[in-house]
N, CA, C and O atoms as a MOPAC input file, in Angstrom:
PM7 MOZYME 1SCF
protein

 N     -1.99200 1    -4.01600 1     7.47400 1
 C     -0.71600 1    -4.55300 1     7.05300 1
 C     -0.86800 1    -5.29700 1     5.73000 1
 O     -0.02300 1    -5.17100 1     4.84400 1
 N     -1.93600 1    -6.06400 1     5.59600 1
 C     -2.13300 1    -6.83700 1     4.37100 1
 C     -2.40400 1    -5.94300 1     3.16700 1
 O     -2.15100 1    -6.34200 1     2.03000 1
 N     -2.90600 1    -4.76200 1     3.40000 1
 C     -3.20700 1    -3.86200 1     2.29700 1
 C     -2.11900 1    -2.84300 1     2.02500 1
 O     -1.82700 1    -2.54900 1     0.86600 1
 N     -1.50900 1    -2.29800 1     3.07300 1
 C     -0.57800 1    -1.19100 1     2.87900 1
 C      0.81400 1    -1.66600 1     2.45600 1
 O      1.43400 1    -1.03000 1     1.60300 1
 N      1.32100 1    -2.75400 1     3.01900 1
 C      2.67400 1    -3.20200 1     2.68500 1
 C      2.83500 1    -3.56200 1     1.21700 1
 O      3.73800 1    -3.03800 1     0.56400 1
 N      1.98900 1    -4.44100 1     0.66900 1
 C      2.15400 1    -4.74300 1    -0.76200 1
 C      1.96000 1    -3.51700 1    -1.65000 1
 O      2.60400 1    -3.39200 1    -2.69100 1
 N      1.08000 1    -2.62300 1    -1.24100 1
 C      0.84400 1    -1.41500 1    -2.03500 1
 C      2.07800 1    -0.53000 1    -2.06000 1
 O      2.45000 1    -0.01800 1    -3.11500 1
 N      2.72000 1    -0.34400 1    -0.91000 1
 C      3.92400 1     0.48100 1    -0.86500 1
 C      5.05800 1    -0.17400 1    -1.64200 1
 O      5.81300 1     0.51300 1    -2.32900 1
 N      5.18500 1    -1.49200 1    -1.54300 1
 C      6.24500 1    -2.18400 1    -2.28000 1
 C      6.04300 1    -2.02800 1    -3.78900 1
 O      6.98800 1    -1.71500 1    -4.51300 1
 N      4.83300 1    -2.24100 1    -4.25400 1
 C      4.54900 1    -2.11600 1    -5.69000 1
 C      4.74100 1    -0.67800 1    -6.15400 1
 O      5.32800 1    -0.44400 1    -7.21000 1
 N      4.25600 1     0.28700 1    -5.37900 1
 C      4.45700 1     1.69300 1    -5.74100 1
 C      5.93800 1     2.05900 1    -5.73900 1
 O      6.39800 1     2.79600 1    -6.61200 1
 N      6.67800 1     1.55200 1    -4.77000 1
 C      8.11400 1     1.81800 1    -4.70800 1
 C      8.84200 1     1.28200 1    -5.91500 1
 O      9.70700 1     1.95800 1    -6.47200 1
 N      8.50500 1     0.07600 1    -6.32700 1
 C      9.13900 1    -0.50900 1    -7.50900 1
 C      8.72600 1     0.21300 1    -8.78600 1
 O      9.54300 1     0.42100 1    -9.68300 1
 N      7.46500 1     0.59000 1    -8.86100 1
 C      6.96500 1     1.25100 1   -10.06700 1
 C      7.51000 1     2.66600 1   -10.22900 1
 O      7.72900 1     3.12100 1   -11.35200 1
 N      7.72900 1     3.36200 1    -9.11600 1
 C      8.18400 1     4.74800 1    -9.19700 1
 C      9.68800 1     4.89300 1    -9.01800 1
 O     10.19500 1     6.01500 1    -9.01300 1
 N     10.40700 1     3.80000 1    -8.87300 1
 C     11.84800 1     3.87000 1    -8.66600 1
 C     12.58300 1     4.59000 1    -9.79300 1
 O     13.49900 1     5.36000 1    -9.50400 1
 N     12.23100 1     4.38100 1   -11.06600 1
 C     12.93400 1     5.13100 1   -12.10900 1
 C     12.75100 1     6.64500 1   -12.00200 1
 O     13.64400 1     7.40400 1   -12.37800 1
 N     11.61000 1     7.08400 1   -11.49600 1
 C     11.33300 1     8.52100 1   -11.39100 1
 C     11.85300 1     9.09000 1   -10.07200 1
 O     12.46600 1    10.15700 1   -10.05100 1
 N     11.60600 1     8.37300 1    -8.96600 1
 C     11.94900 1     8.87500 1    -7.63800 1
 C     13.25400 1     8.30000 1    -7.09500 1
 O     13.62000 1     8.58800 1    -5.95500 1
 N     13.95700 1     7.50400 1    -7.87600 1
 C     15.15900 1     6.81500 1    -7.40500 1
 C     16.26700 1     7.73300 1    -6.94200 1
 O     17.06500 1     7.33800 1    -6.09200 1
 N     16.34900 1     8.94700 1    -7.46700 1
 C     17.42400 1     9.87500 1    -7.09600 1
 C     17.13100 1    10.64000 1    -5.81100 1
 O     18.01900 1    11.30700 1    -5.28000 1
 N     15.92400 1    10.55900 1    -5.30800 1
 C     15.55400 1    11.29000 1    -4.09500 1
 C     15.98300 1    10.51100 1    -2.86000 1
 O     16.14900 1     9.29200 1    -2.90700 1
 N     16.16000 1    11.22400 1    -1.76200 1
 C     16.46500 1    10.57300 1    -0.50200 1
 C     15.26300 1     9.76500 1    -0.04200 1
 O     14.12300 1    10.08800 1    -0.37500 1
 N     15.52200 1     8.72200 1     0.72000 1
 C     14.46600 1     7.81600 1     1.16400 1
 C     13.32200 1     8.52500 1     1.89000 1
 O     12.16400 1     8.22600 1     1.59800 1
 N     13.58200 1     9.44900 1     2.81900 1
 C     12.44600 1    10.11900 1     3.48100 1
 C     11.56200 1    10.89200 1     2.50500 1
 O     10.34600 1    10.95600 1     2.68900 1
 N     12.15800 1    11.47400 1     1.47800 1
 C     11.36800 1    12.20900 1     0.49100 1
 C     10.55000 1    11.23200 1    -0.34900 1
 O      9.38200 1    11.48900 1    -0.64200 1
 N     11.15100 1    10.12800 1    -0.73100 1
 C     10.41700 1     9.11200 1    -1.50400 1
 C      9.23600 1     8.58700 1    -0.70100 1
 O      8.13800 1     8.42900 1    -1.23400 1
 N      9.46400 1     8.31700 1     0.58200 1
 C      8.37400 1     7.81600 1     1.42000 1
 C      7.29900 1     8.86700 1     1.63000 1
 O      6.12100 1     8.53300 1     1.75100 1
 N      7.69200 1    10.13800 1     1.67500 1
 C      6.70200 1    11.21000 1     1.81400 1
 C      5.78700 1    11.27700 1     0.60500 1
 O      4.65400 1    11.74500 1     0.71000 1
 N      6.26500 1    10.81600 1    -0.53600 1
 C      5.43000 1    10.75600 1    -1.73600 1
 C      4.63000 1     9.46200 1    -1.77800 1
 O      3.44800 1     9.47300 1    -2.12500 1
 N      5.26500 1     8.34500 1    -1.42700 1
 C      4.63300 1     7.03100 1    -1.57100 1
 C      3.56400 1     6.73700 1    -0.52500 1
 O      2.51700 1     6.18200 1    -0.85800 1
 N      3.80200 1     7.09000 1     0.70700 1
 C      2.87100 1     6.70300 1     1.77700 1
 C      1.48900 1     7.33800 1     1.60900 1
 O      0.49300 1     6.62700 1     1.73800 1
 N      1.37800 1     8.64100 1     1.32800 1
 C      0.02700 1     9.17700 1     1.09600 1
 C     -0.65900 1     8.55300 1    -0.12000 1
 O     -1.86900 1     8.32800 1    -0.10600 1
 N      0.11000 1     8.27600 1    -1.16200 1
 C     -0.48200 1     7.62800 1    -2.34000 1
 C     -0.95500 1     6.22400 1    -1.98600 1
 O     -2.03600 1     5.80700 1    -2.40100 1
 N     -0.15600 1     5.50100 1    -1.22900 1
 C     -0.53800 1     4.14900 1    -0.82700 1
 C     -1.72600 1     4.17600 1     0.11700 1
 O     -2.61700 1     3.33200 1     0.02000 1
 N     -1.74700 1     5.13800 1     1.02800 1
 C     -2.87400 1     5.24000 1     1.96100 1
 C     -4.17500 1     5.51500 1     1.21400 1
 O     -5.22700 1     4.99000 1     1.57800 1
 N     -4.10500 1     6.33500 1     0.17600 1
 C     -5.29800 1     6.59600 1    -0.62900 1
 C     -5.75400 1     5.33200 1    -1.34900 1
 O     -6.95300 1     5.09800 1    -1.50100 1
 N     -4.79800 1     4.51800 1    -1.79100 1
 C     -5.15400 1     3.28400 1    -2.48700 1
 C     -5.76600 1     2.26000 1    -1.53500 1
 O     -6.57200 1     1.42800 1    -1.94900 1
 N     -5.38800 1     2.32000 1    -0.27300 1
 C     -5.93200 1     1.36200 1     0.69700 1
 C     -7.43500 1     1.55200 1     0.85100 1
 O     -8.15000 1     0.60900 1     1.18800 1
 N     -7.91600 1     2.76700 1     0.60700 1
 C     -9.36300 1     2.98300 1     0.64600 1
 C    -10.05700 1     2.14000 1    -0.41000 1
 O    -11.24500 1     1.84500 1    -0.28100 1
 N     -9.33800 1     1.74800 1    -1.44900 1
 C     -9.89200 1     0.87100 1    -2.47100 1
 C     -9.60000 1    -0.59800 1    -2.17800 1
 O    -10.42300 1    -1.46500 1    -2.47400 1
 N     -8.44000 1    -0.88100 1    -1.60200 1
 C     -8.01400 1    -2.26400 1    -1.37600 1
 C     -8.63800 1    -2.84900 1    -0.11400 1
 O     -9.09200 1    -3.99300 1    -0.12200 1
 N     -8.66600 1    -2.07800 1     0.96600 1
 C     -9.16000 1    -2.57700 1     2.24200 1
 C    -10.60400 1    -3.09400 1     2.18400 1
 O    -10.87300 1    -4.16600 1     2.72600 1
 N    -11.53200 1    -2.38700 1     1.55900 1
 C    -12.89500 1    -2.93800 1     1.49500 1
 C    -12.96100 1    -4.28400 1     0.76200 1
 O    -13.76500 1    -5.14500 1     1.11800 1
 N    -12.14200 1    -4.45800 1    -0.23100 1
 C    -12.13500 1    -5.74500 1    -0.94400 1
 C    -11.57800 1    -6.85500 1    -0.06800 1
 O    -12.10900 1    -7.96600 1    -0.05900 1
 N    -10.50400 1    -6.56100 1     0.67400 1
 C     -9.95900 1    -7.56000 1     1.59600 1
 C    -10.99000 1    -7.92100 1     2.66200 1
 O    -11.16100 1    -9.09200 1     3.00000 1
 N    -11.66900 1    -6.91600 1     3.18200 1
 C    -12.68700 1    -7.16100 1     4.21000 1
 C    -13.83800 1    -7.98700 1     3.65200 1
 O    -14.36600 1    -8.86300 1     4.33700 1
 N    -14.22300 1    -7.71500 1     2.42400 1
 C    -15.32800 1    -8.45200 1     1.80700 1
 C    -14.96200 1    -9.92900 1     1.63300 1
 O    -15.78800 1   -10.80700 1     1.88000 1
 N    -13.72000 1   -10.20100 1     1.20400 1
 C    -13.32200 1   -11.58000 1     0.93500 1
 C    -12.91600 1   -12.34400 1     2.18800 1
 O    -13.18600 1   -13.54000 1     2.29600 1
 N    -12.26500 1   -11.66400 1     3.14400 1
 C    -11.73600 1   -12.33900 1     4.31600 1
 C    -12.37800 1   -11.87600 1     5.61600 1
 O    -11.86600 1   -12.18000 1     6.69400 1
 N    -13.48000 1   -11.15300 1     5.53900 1
 C    -14.11800 1   -10.57800 1     6.71700 1
 C    -14.50200 1   -11.58900 1     7.77500 1
 O    -14.25600 1   -11.36600 1     8.96000 1
 N    -15.10000 1   -12.69400 1     7.37000 1
 C    -15.52900 1   -13.70000 1     8.33900 1
 C    -14.32500 1   -14.31300 1     9.04200 1
 O    -14.36600 1   -14.56100 1    10.24700 1
 N    -13.27100 1   -14.55400 1     8.30600 1
 C    -12.06100 1   -15.12700 1     8.88500 1
 C    -11.35800 1   -14.12000 1     9.79700 1
 O    -10.83400 1   -14.49200 1    10.84700 1
 N    -11.34800 1   -12.83700 1     9.39500 1
 C    -10.65600 1   -11.82200 1    10.17700 1
 C    -11.36000 1   -11.49900 1    11.49000 1
 O    -10.70700 1   -11.08000 1    12.44600 1
 N    -12.67200 1   -11.68500 1    11.55700 1
 C    -13.41100 1   -11.31000 1    12.76100 1
 C    -13.65500 1   -12.48300 1    13.70900 1
 O    -14.40500 1   -12.33800 1    14.67500 1
 N    -13.05800 1   -13.61000 1    13.46400 1
 C    -13.21700 1   -14.75900 1    14.37100 1
 C    -12.59800 1   -14.50300 1    15.69200 1
 O    -12.64000 1   -15.36400 1    16.57100 1

């Protein structure tokens, strides 16, 4: 949640001028796989910084 939500929000705002005319399900079909791929980069960093706190 900490990695995927902000990523989807930022991607949604950044791609709104290009994808704004598409229906929401189509926009999400483009954004979610892109965001999921980015989480492979974001999640390890979150785990590295907050790992001890998250595993308590």
